[in-house]
Short mmCIF file of C-alpha atoms in Angstrom, two decimals:
data_model
loop_
_atom_site.label_atom_id
_atom_site.label_comp_id
_atom_site.label_asym_id
_atom_site.label_seq_id
_atom_site.Cartn_x
_atom_site.Cartn_y
_atom_site.Cartn_z
CA MET A 602 32.58 -32.04 -1.83
CA ASP A 603 34.32 -29.07 -0.20
CA GLU A 604 32.65 -26.61 2.18
CA GLN A 605 31.91 -24.06 -0.55
CA ASP A 606 30.20 -26.67 -2.74
CA ALA A 607 28.17 -27.83 0.26
CA LYS A 608 26.96 -24.27 0.82
CA LEU A 609 25.97 -23.88 -2.84
CA GLU A 610 24.10 -27.20 -2.71
CA ARG A 611 21.78 -25.66 -0.12
CA LEU A 612 20.69 -23.07 -2.68
CA PHE A 613 19.74 -25.40 -5.54
CA SER A 614 19.25 -29.03 -6.52
CA LEU A 615 19.85 -29.89 -10.17
CA SER A 616 18.49 -33.40 -9.64
CA VAL A 617 15.18 -32.06 -8.33
CA GLU A 618 14.98 -29.56 -11.20
CA LYS A 619 15.48 -32.39 -13.70
CA SER A 620 12.85 -34.50 -11.94
CA VAL A 621 10.22 -31.77 -12.20
CA LEU A 622 10.95 -31.17 -15.89
CA GLY A 623 10.90 -34.91 -16.54
CA SER A 624 7.51 -35.30 -14.86
CA LEU A 625 6.07 -32.69 -17.23
CA LEU A 626 7.47 -34.41 -20.30
CA LEU A 627 6.36 -37.83 -19.15
CA ASP A 628 2.84 -36.75 -18.19
CA ASN A 629 1.52 -33.42 -19.50
CA THR A 630 -1.39 -33.61 -17.05
CA ASN A 631 1.09 -32.58 -14.36
CA PHE A 632 1.07 -29.16 -16.02
CA ASP A 633 -1.87 -27.83 -13.99
CA THR A 634 -0.31 -29.12 -10.77
CA ILE A 635 3.05 -27.50 -11.42
CA THR A 636 2.58 -24.28 -13.35
CA GLY A 637 0.41 -22.54 -10.81
CA ASP A 638 3.35 -22.54 -8.41
CA LEU A 639 6.49 -22.38 -10.55
CA THR A 640 8.21 -19.79 -12.72
CA PRO A 641 11.45 -20.13 -14.71
CA ASP A 642 13.28 -18.30 -11.91
CA ASP A 643 12.54 -21.20 -9.57
CA PHE A 644 15.11 -23.18 -11.53
CA PHE A 645 18.78 -22.42 -10.86
CA SER A 646 20.24 -23.87 -14.06
CA PRO A 647 19.91 -21.55 -17.11
CA MET A 648 19.33 -24.63 -19.27
CA ASN A 649 16.51 -25.82 -17.00
CA GLN A 650 15.01 -22.32 -17.00
CA GLU A 651 14.95 -22.34 -20.80
CA LEU A 652 13.50 -25.85 -20.95
CA TYR A 653 10.73 -25.02 -18.48
CA ARG A 654 9.86 -21.89 -20.46
CA GLU A 655 9.59 -23.90 -23.70
CA ILE A 656 7.56 -26.68 -22.06
CA PHE A 657 5.23 -24.09 -20.53
CA GLN A 658 4.66 -22.32 -23.86
CA ALA A 659 4.17 -25.58 -25.76
CA ILE A 660 1.49 -26.88 -23.40
CA GLU A 661 -0.18 -23.46 -23.20
CA LYS A 662 -0.40 -23.07 -26.98
CA GLU A 663 -0.60 -26.65 -28.28
CA ASN A 664 -1.71 -28.59 -25.20
CA PHE A 665 1.06 -31.12 -25.80
CA VAL A 666 4.82 -31.56 -25.54
CA ASP A 667 7.16 -34.55 -25.57
CA PRO A 668 10.94 -34.96 -25.89
CA VAL A 669 10.85 -34.84 -29.71
CA THR A 670 8.73 -31.69 -30.00
CA LEU A 671 10.66 -30.02 -27.19
CA VAL A 672 14.00 -30.51 -28.94
CA ALA A 673 12.48 -29.24 -32.18
CA ARG A 674 11.19 -26.09 -30.46
CA MET A 675 14.64 -25.32 -29.06
CA GLY A 676 16.10 -24.88 -32.54
CA ARG A 677 19.49 -26.44 -31.85
CA THR A 678 21.61 -27.86 -34.68
CA GLY A 679 24.64 -30.09 -35.01
CA GLU A 680 26.49 -31.09 -31.88
CA ALA A 681 24.36 -28.81 -29.73
CA GLU A 682 21.24 -30.67 -30.85
CA LYS A 683 22.79 -34.04 -29.98
CA GLU A 684 23.72 -32.82 -26.50
CA LEU A 685 20.23 -31.43 -26.00
CA LYS A 686 18.61 -34.75 -27.00
CA LEU A 687 20.74 -36.63 -24.49
CA TYR A 688 19.90 -34.14 -21.75
CA VAL A 689 16.17 -34.26 -22.47
CA LEU A 690 16.22 -38.06 -22.38
CA SER A 691 17.97 -37.91 -19.01
CA LEU A 692 15.04 -35.81 -17.76
CA ILE A 693 12.66 -38.66 -18.54
CA GLU A 694 14.86 -41.04 -16.58
CA SER A 695 14.77 -38.62 -13.62
CA ALA A 696 10.99 -38.26 -13.60
CA PRO A 697 9.38 -39.11 -10.24
CA SER A 698 5.99 -40.61 -9.70
CA SER A 699 3.07 -38.18 -9.83
CA TYR A 700 2.72 -38.62 -6.08
CA ASN A 701 6.17 -37.08 -5.52
CA VAL A 702 5.78 -34.10 -7.84
CA ARG A 703 4.32 -31.82 -5.15
CA SER A 704 7.15 -32.55 -2.73
CA TYR A 705 9.71 -31.82 -5.46
CA ILE A 706 8.02 -28.50 -6.21
CA LYS A 707 8.18 -27.64 -2.52
CA ILE A 708 11.94 -28.24 -2.53
CA LEU A 709 12.41 -26.02 -5.60
CA LYS A 710 10.40 -23.20 -4.05
CA GLU A 711 12.27 -23.38 -0.75
CA LYS A 712 15.63 -23.21 -2.49
CA ARG A 713 14.44 -20.28 -4.63
CA ILE A 714 13.50 -18.42 -1.43
CA LEU A 715 16.96 -19.11 0.00
CA ARG A 716 18.58 -17.72 -3.17
CA TYR A 717 16.32 -14.67 -3.01
CA LEU A 718 17.24 -14.11 0.63
CA THR A 719 20.93 -14.55 -0.18
CA ASP A 720 20.69 -11.84 -2.86
CA GLU A 721 18.90 -9.46 -0.48
CA LEU A 722 21.43 -10.03 2.29
CA LYS A 723 24.32 -9.58 -0.14
CA ASP A 724 22.91 -6.22 -1.22
CA ILE A 725 22.41 -5.19 2.41
CA ASN A 726 25.99 -6.20 3.20
CA GLU A 727 27.33 -4.16 0.28
CA LYS A 728 25.44 -1.09 1.51
CA ILE A 729 26.95 -1.44 4.96
CA PHE A 730 30.49 -1.40 3.60
CA ALA A 731 29.81 1.17 0.87
CA GLY A 732 29.63 4.07 3.28
CA LYS A 733 27.71 5.78 6.04
CA VAL A 734 24.07 4.83 6.47
CA ASP A 735 21.30 6.25 8.62
CA ILE A 736 20.99 3.31 10.99
CA ASP A 737 17.31 3.82 11.93
CA GLU A 738 16.19 4.13 8.34
CA PHE A 739 18.47 1.29 7.29
CA LEU A 740 16.92 -1.00 9.90
CA ASP A 741 13.46 -0.11 8.58
CA GLU A 742 14.60 -0.93 5.06
CA ILE A 743 16.09 -4.27 6.13
CA GLU A 744 12.89 -5.22 7.98
CA ALA A 745 10.74 -4.29 4.99
CA ARG A 746 12.95 -6.15 2.52
CA ILE A 747 13.05 -9.34 4.56
CA LEU A 748 9.29 -9.27 5.09
CA ASN A 749 8.85 -8.61 1.38
CA VAL A 750 10.53 -11.92 0.67
CA GLY A 751 7.67 -13.71 2.43
CA ASP A 752 5.06 -11.55 0.72
CA HIS A 753 6.59 -12.15 -2.71
CA PHE A 754 6.41 -15.92 -2.44
CA LYS A 755 3.11 -16.09 -0.55
CA SER A 756 1.46 -14.12 -3.36
CA ARG A 757 2.27 -16.96 -5.76
CA GLN A 758 0.47 -19.57 -3.70
CA SER A 759 -3.06 -20.63 -4.54
CA SER A 760 -5.32 -17.74 -3.55
CA TYR A 761 -8.74 -18.81 -4.78
CA ALA A 762 -11.67 -19.26 -2.44
CA THR A 763 -14.91 -21.15 -2.92
CA MET A 764 -18.07 -19.10 -3.36
CA LYS A 765 -19.52 -20.65 -0.20
CA SER A 766 -16.52 -19.66 1.92
CA VAL A 767 -16.89 -16.04 0.75
CA LEU A 768 -20.68 -15.82 0.91
CA MET A 769 -21.16 -17.04 4.48
CA PRO A 770 -19.10 -14.32 6.22
CA PHE A 771 -20.48 -11.73 3.79
CA ILE A 772 -24.08 -12.55 4.71
CA ALA A 773 -23.14 -12.48 8.41
CA LYS A 774 -21.57 -9.04 7.95
CA VAL A 775 -24.69 -7.68 6.19
CA GLU A 776 -26.94 -9.07 8.93
CA LYS A 777 -24.76 -7.43 11.58
CA LEU A 778 -24.96 -4.08 9.77
CA MET A 779 -28.73 -4.44 9.44
CA SER A 780 -29.08 -4.93 13.19
CA GLU A 781 -26.79 -1.99 14.03
CA LYS A 782 -28.49 0.41 11.57
CA LYS A 783 -25.48 2.74 11.62
CA GLY A 784 -24.83 3.05 7.89
CA VAL A 785 -21.10 3.43 8.59
CA THR A 786 -19.22 0.21 7.89
CA GLY A 787 -15.69 1.60 8.06
CA VAL A 788 -13.80 4.10 10.21
CA SER A 789 -15.93 7.20 10.78
CA THR A 790 -14.53 10.55 9.61
CA GLY A 791 -16.70 12.38 12.13
CA PHE A 792 -18.37 14.31 9.30
CA THR A 793 -21.95 13.11 8.87
CA ARG A 794 -22.52 13.74 5.17
CA LEU A 795 -19.06 12.51 4.22
CA ASP A 796 -19.61 9.31 6.21
CA HIS A 797 -22.96 8.92 4.45
CA MET A 798 -21.28 9.01 1.02
CA LEU A 799 -18.29 6.86 1.94
CA SER A 800 -19.98 4.63 4.55
CA GLY A 801 -16.85 5.48 6.52
CA MET A 802 -13.25 4.85 5.47
CA GLN A 803 -13.13 1.22 4.43
CA PRO A 804 -10.47 -1.35 5.37
CA SER A 805 -7.80 -1.83 2.65
CA ASP A 806 -8.80 1.42 0.92
CA LEU A 807 -6.31 4.08 -0.15
CA LEU A 808 -7.96 7.48 0.23
CA ILE A 809 -6.25 10.50 -1.32
CA LEU A 810 -7.01 13.93 0.14
CA ALA A 811 -5.64 16.59 -2.20
CA GLY A 812 -5.74 20.36 -2.34
CA ARG A 813 -3.80 23.49 -3.10
CA PRO A 814 -1.81 25.21 -0.30
CA SER A 815 -3.89 26.98 2.38
CA MET A 816 -7.04 24.99 1.57
CA GLY A 817 -6.82 23.10 4.89
CA LYS A 818 -5.58 19.62 3.89
CA THR A 819 -3.62 19.05 7.07
CA ALA A 820 -6.30 20.61 9.27
CA PHE A 821 -8.99 18.39 7.76
CA ALA A 822 -6.83 15.25 8.03
CA ILE A 823 -6.03 16.00 11.68
CA ASN A 824 -9.74 16.56 12.35
CA ILE A 825 -10.50 13.15 10.85
CA ALA A 826 -7.72 11.45 12.83
CA VAL A 827 -8.88 12.93 16.13
CA ASN A 828 -12.55 12.23 15.37
CA ALA A 829 -11.73 8.59 14.64
CA ALA A 830 -9.58 8.16 17.74
CA MET A 831 -12.11 9.82 20.05
CA SER A 832 -15.22 8.16 18.67
CA GLY A 833 -14.33 4.68 19.83
CA ASP A 834 -11.70 1.99 19.85
CA CYS A 835 -9.78 3.25 16.82
CA PRO A 836 -6.01 3.66 17.29
CA VAL A 837 -4.57 6.00 14.63
CA GLY A 838 -1.06 6.27 13.21
CA ILE A 839 -0.05 9.68 11.86
CA PHE A 840 3.04 10.00 9.67
CA SER A 841 3.87 13.69 9.33
CA LEU A 842 6.69 14.36 6.88
CA GLU A 843 6.17 18.13 6.89
CA MET A 844 5.15 19.23 10.39
CA SER A 845 6.74 18.27 13.70
CA ARG A 846 4.82 16.25 16.28
CA GLU A 847 4.60 19.39 18.45
CA GLN A 848 2.95 21.29 15.58
CA ILE A 849 0.51 18.44 15.04
CA VAL A 850 -0.42 18.39 18.73
CA SER A 851 -0.79 22.19 18.72
CA ARG A 852 -3.30 21.95 15.89
CA MET A 853 -5.19 19.18 17.67
CA ILE A 854 -5.48 21.22 20.85
CA SER A 855 -6.55 24.33 18.95
CA SER A 856 -9.20 22.41 17.02
CA ILE A 857 -10.62 20.29 19.84
CA GLY A 858 -10.31 22.91 22.57
CA ARG A 859 -11.41 25.77 20.29
CA ILE A 860 -8.39 27.82 21.27
CA ASP A 861 -7.11 30.50 18.90
CA ALA A 862 -4.23 28.85 17.02
CA HIS A 863 -2.18 32.07 16.90
CA ASN A 864 -2.55 32.62 20.64
CA LEU A 865 -1.50 29.02 21.26
CA ARG A 866 1.62 29.34 19.11
CA SER A 867 2.64 32.66 20.64
CA GLY A 868 1.80 31.73 24.23
CA MET A 869 -0.54 34.74 24.49
CA ILE A 870 -3.47 32.72 25.77
CA LYS A 871 -6.06 33.96 28.23
CA ASP A 872 -6.96 32.31 31.53
CA GLU A 873 -10.11 30.71 30.13
CA GLU A 874 -8.10 29.43 27.16
CA TYR A 875 -5.53 27.90 29.51
CA GLU A 876 -8.31 25.95 31.22
CA LYS A 877 -9.38 24.69 27.80
CA LEU A 878 -5.75 23.83 27.06
CA THR A 879 -5.33 21.61 30.12
CA SER A 880 -8.70 19.89 29.74
CA THR A 881 -8.11 19.25 26.02
CA ALA A 882 -4.62 17.92 26.71
CA ASP A 883 -6.09 15.53 29.28
CA LEU A 884 -8.71 14.39 26.76
CA LEU A 885 -6.16 13.84 23.99
CA SER A 886 -3.78 11.99 26.31
CA LYS A 887 -6.39 9.25 26.64
CA THR A 888 -6.63 8.66 22.89
CA SER A 889 -4.59 6.10 20.98
CA ILE A 890 -2.87 8.42 18.49
CA TYR A 891 0.72 7.68 17.49
CA ILE A 892 2.73 10.36 15.67
CA ASP A 893 5.87 9.73 13.60
CA ASP A 894 7.42 12.95 12.26
CA THR A 895 10.42 11.43 10.46
CA PRO A 896 11.12 13.59 7.37
CA ALA A 897 11.65 12.20 3.84
CA LEU A 898 10.41 8.75 4.86
CA SER A 899 10.92 6.02 2.26
CA ILE A 900 8.12 3.70 1.20
CA HIS A 901 10.17 0.80 2.62
CA ALA A 902 10.43 2.52 5.99
CA LEU A 903 6.73 3.43 6.06
CA LEU A 904 5.75 -0.16 5.34
CA ALA A 905 7.97 -1.46 8.15
CA ARG A 906 6.69 1.10 10.66
CA ALA A 907 3.06 0.60 9.67
CA ARG A 908 3.42 -3.15 10.14
CA ARG A 909 4.98 -2.56 13.53
CA LEU A 910 2.21 -0.18 14.63
CA LYS A 911 -0.43 -2.64 13.50
CA LYS A 912 1.22 -5.48 15.40
CA GLU A 913 2.02 -3.53 18.59
CA ARG A 914 -0.85 -1.00 18.74
CA ASN A 915 -3.50 -2.48 16.42
CA ILE A 916 -3.93 0.79 14.52
CA GLN A 917 -7.13 1.04 12.47
CA LEU A 918 -6.22 4.10 10.38
CA ILE A 919 -3.06 5.62 8.88
CA VAL A 920 -2.83 9.31 8.01
CA LEU A 921 0.10 10.42 5.84
CA ASP A 922 1.03 14.09 5.38
CA TYR A 923 2.03 14.20 2.59
CA LEU A 924 2.69 11.88 -0.35
CA GLN A 925 5.10 14.04 -2.38
CA LEU A 926 7.51 14.33 0.56
CA MET A 927 8.09 10.58 0.56
CA ARG A 928 10.92 8.76 -1.19
CA GLY A 929 10.37 5.79 -3.46
CA GLU A 930 12.63 2.81 -3.89
CA GLU A 931 16.13 3.33 -5.24
CA GLY A 932 16.69 3.22 -8.98
CA MET A 933 13.68 5.24 -10.10
CA GLU A 934 14.50 7.03 -13.37
CA ASN A 935 12.36 10.12 -12.72
CA ARG A 936 9.96 11.69 -10.28
CA VAL A 937 6.88 10.33 -12.05
CA GLN A 938 8.17 6.77 -11.61
CA GLU A 939 8.98 7.51 -7.98
CA ILE A 940 5.47 8.84 -7.27
CA THR A 941 4.03 5.77 -9.00
CA ASN A 942 6.16 3.55 -6.77
CA ILE A 943 4.97 5.47 -3.69
CA SER A 944 1.26 5.38 -4.55
CA GLN A 945 1.43 1.66 -5.31
CA GLY A 946 3.27 1.14 -2.03
CA LEU A 947 0.58 3.01 -0.09
CA LYS A 948 -2.14 0.88 -1.64
CA ARG A 949 -0.14 -2.21 -0.78
CA ILE A 950 0.11 -1.09 2.85
CA ALA A 951 -3.65 -0.52 3.04
CA LYS A 952 -4.39 -3.92 1.56
CA GLU A 953 -1.77 -5.87 3.50
CA ILE A 954 -2.59 -4.41 6.91
CA ASN A 955 -6.30 -4.22 6.01
CA ILE A 956 -6.90 -0.69 7.26
CA PRO A 957 -7.70 2.57 5.46
CA VAL A 958 -4.76 4.78 4.52
CA LEU A 959 -5.56 8.50 4.19
CA ALA A 960 -2.74 10.13 2.22
CA LEU A 961 -2.52 13.85 1.58
CA SER A 962 -1.37 15.02 -1.83
CA GLN A 963 -0.47 18.25 -3.56
CA LEU A 964 -2.24 19.57 -6.64
CA SER A 965 -0.56 21.09 -9.66
CA ARG A 966 -0.52 24.85 -10.25
CA LYS A 967 -2.90 24.40 -13.19
CA VAL A 968 -5.72 25.00 -10.73
CA GLU A 969 -4.61 28.61 -10.25
CA GLU A 970 -4.60 29.25 -14.01
CA ARG A 971 -8.32 28.49 -14.48
CA PRO A 972 -11.28 30.76 -13.79
CA ASP A 973 -12.94 27.84 -11.97
CA LYS A 974 -10.60 26.93 -9.11
CA ARG A 975 -12.44 23.76 -8.10
CA PRO A 976 -9.99 20.86 -8.53
CA ILE A 977 -10.44 17.98 -10.96
CA LEU A 978 -8.69 14.60 -11.17
CA SER A 979 -6.20 15.74 -13.81
CA ASP A 980 -4.86 18.27 -11.29
CA LEU A 981 -3.24 15.53 -9.21
CA ARG A 982 0.43 16.37 -9.23
CA GLU A 983 3.20 14.39 -10.96
CA SER A 984 1.47 11.11 -11.70
CA GLY A 985 -1.75 9.62 -13.00
CA SER A 986 -0.96 6.56 -10.91
CA ILE A 987 -2.26 8.35 -7.80
CA GLU A 988 -5.73 8.43 -9.34
CA GLN A 989 -5.36 4.86 -10.58
CA ASP A 990 -4.19 3.37 -7.27
CA ALA A 991 -6.60 5.29 -5.04
CA ASP A 992 -9.97 3.87 -4.08
CA VAL A 993 -11.19 7.33 -3.12
CA VAL A 994 -9.93 10.72 -4.31
CA MET A 995 -11.16 13.75 -2.38
CA PHE A 996 -10.34 17.42 -2.88
CA ILE A 997 -10.55 19.95 -0.08
CA HIS A 998 -11.57 23.33 -1.46
CA ARG A 999 -12.44 26.72 0.01
CA GLU A 1000 -13.71 29.19 -2.55
CA GLU A 1001 -13.47 32.00 0.00
CA TYR A 1002 -9.67 31.87 -0.38
CA TYR A 1003 -10.08 33.23 -3.92
CA LYS A 1004 -13.09 35.46 -3.26
CA LYS A 1005 -12.32 37.08 0.07
CA ASP A 1006 -14.89 39.85 -0.41
CA ASP A 1007 -17.83 37.49 -0.90
CA VAL A 1008 -19.48 37.30 2.53
CA ASN A 1009 -21.63 34.35 1.40
CA LEU A 1010 -18.51 32.21 1.14
CA GLN A 1011 -16.92 33.07 4.44
CA GLY A 1012 -16.43 30.13 6.77
CA LEU A 1013 -17.36 27.57 4.14
CA GLY A 1014 -15.38 24.60 2.89
CA GLU A 1015 -16.12 21.79 0.50
CA VAL A 1016 -14.96 18.21 0.13
CA ILE A 1017 -15.24 17.09 -3.48
CA ILE A 1018 -15.36 13.31 -3.91
CA ALA A 1019 -14.01 13.02 -7.46
CA LYS A 1020 -13.43 9.27 -7.44
CA HIS A 1021 -15.12 6.59 -5.39
CA ARG A 1022 -14.41 3.06 -6.57
CA ASN A 1023 -17.29 1.51 -4.66
CA GLY A 1024 -19.76 4.32 -4.22
CA PRO A 1025 -21.10 7.71 -5.30
CA VAL A 1026 -19.16 10.83 -6.16
CA GLY A 1027 -20.26 14.35 -5.26
CA SER A 1028 -19.48 17.09 -2.79
CA VAL A 1029 -20.02 17.76 0.89
CA LYS A 1030 -20.25 21.27 2.31
CA LEU A 1031 -18.51 21.94 5.62
CA ALA A 1032 -18.00 24.81 8.00
CA PHE A 1033 -14.42 26.05 8.43
CA ILE A 1034 -13.29 27.96 11.51
CA ASN A 1035 -9.91 29.35 10.51
CA LYS A 1036 -8.70 30.53 13.91
CA PHE A 1037 -9.24 27.03 15.32
CA THR A 1038 -7.95 25.26 12.16
CA ARG A 1039 -11.14 23.25 12.41
CA PHE A 1040 -13.75 21.87 10.02
CA ASP A 1041 -17.26 21.14 11.29
CA ASN A 1042 -20.46 19.62 9.99
CA LEU A 1043 -22.61 22.19 8.24
CA GLU A 1044 -26.31 22.57 9.02
CA ASP A 1045 -28.71 21.15 6.44
CA ARG A 1046 -29.40 24.20 4.34
CA GLU A 1047 -28.78 25.23 0.74
CA PHE A 1048 -26.12 27.76 -0.22
CA ASN A 1049 -26.06 29.66 -3.48
CA LEU A 1050 -22.31 29.35 -4.14
#
């Protein structure tokens, strides 16, 4: 065996593949042991892939397969049939004892992972030599792709849990909530009525905050991020694809310090405002808020950076501004597919890291064409997958933007909860202070809007 053959041998074992197939033919009861872990791709040989597929289908449909029925299912004739019969008989001779089946499966899976890794590394190598790459983004992509290898194969492992193992921690959690009497089980938004409806932003949830331009999406999201970071031990990661980190900080200072945003941008601030500026800056400097303003971030890069922030800073909330400025994986045929890829990726991040992800989204122009400007779910731009993947869909809406002469609407905003997978839908009225780019809780009173 030369060096090249030795290298290839590390990526597959035909003898082990034959042993696993033989064990299935010899004893169909091994089916339940094997099929939960294996797919045809776990076999390197195309012939063994085909045989496993036929064995799988035969046992699934007819609950039985042996060498004779397997050969019949394959539909070979003539010399090809003779060769197939000899090969299938050799599988029986290769069959291990039932005790060894699990160890053989482990070998197959490990070699499949090595082949998968080899393919990923080959693609990475080709990209390096194909031309210029953005090294920072490329490193993020490499990290995400390598970690995805582990995720891909872990997801195929047995994932069931006994009812007892789930119930015990659930009861303990309920008892803890009963003793605390807070009513907020997730990350607080800082807005009382919204927290009441959501019970806070829940771990592993993807929350979409959508609205037309000038409604205050970014302002509201920044308010939530700051409220969460200042209310307790809640590190927050902000990914701003539209605004720079300086612009984000400017909005935070204006909102928290109640400093006129225009004065802050122009530098025309008064002495009393400067005192607010320094005290607010000192307050914000003590929070655990991490801002990444990389433009046109890919879903691969976001996943890698989110993982890193979780590991290094233990972030409890991600805010993304905004979804349509992201890039999906390569090879998407159109923008709808790309948005689908992005929304699914965001949900995956929320679930994997087990923190809420608050992602801002645009709305289509259809809103402007209707007499009633209040958004509905079908207004979500470019893809129905956003609605499908999201656990919560909220719309930020300010009717005063369309009816500037109506004094009853001035300074009012509304959060419309249009989808809530695990709770009620409805709307929450808020106060909006435009010059501070700030939303506030509204007093408990009725408005005739």
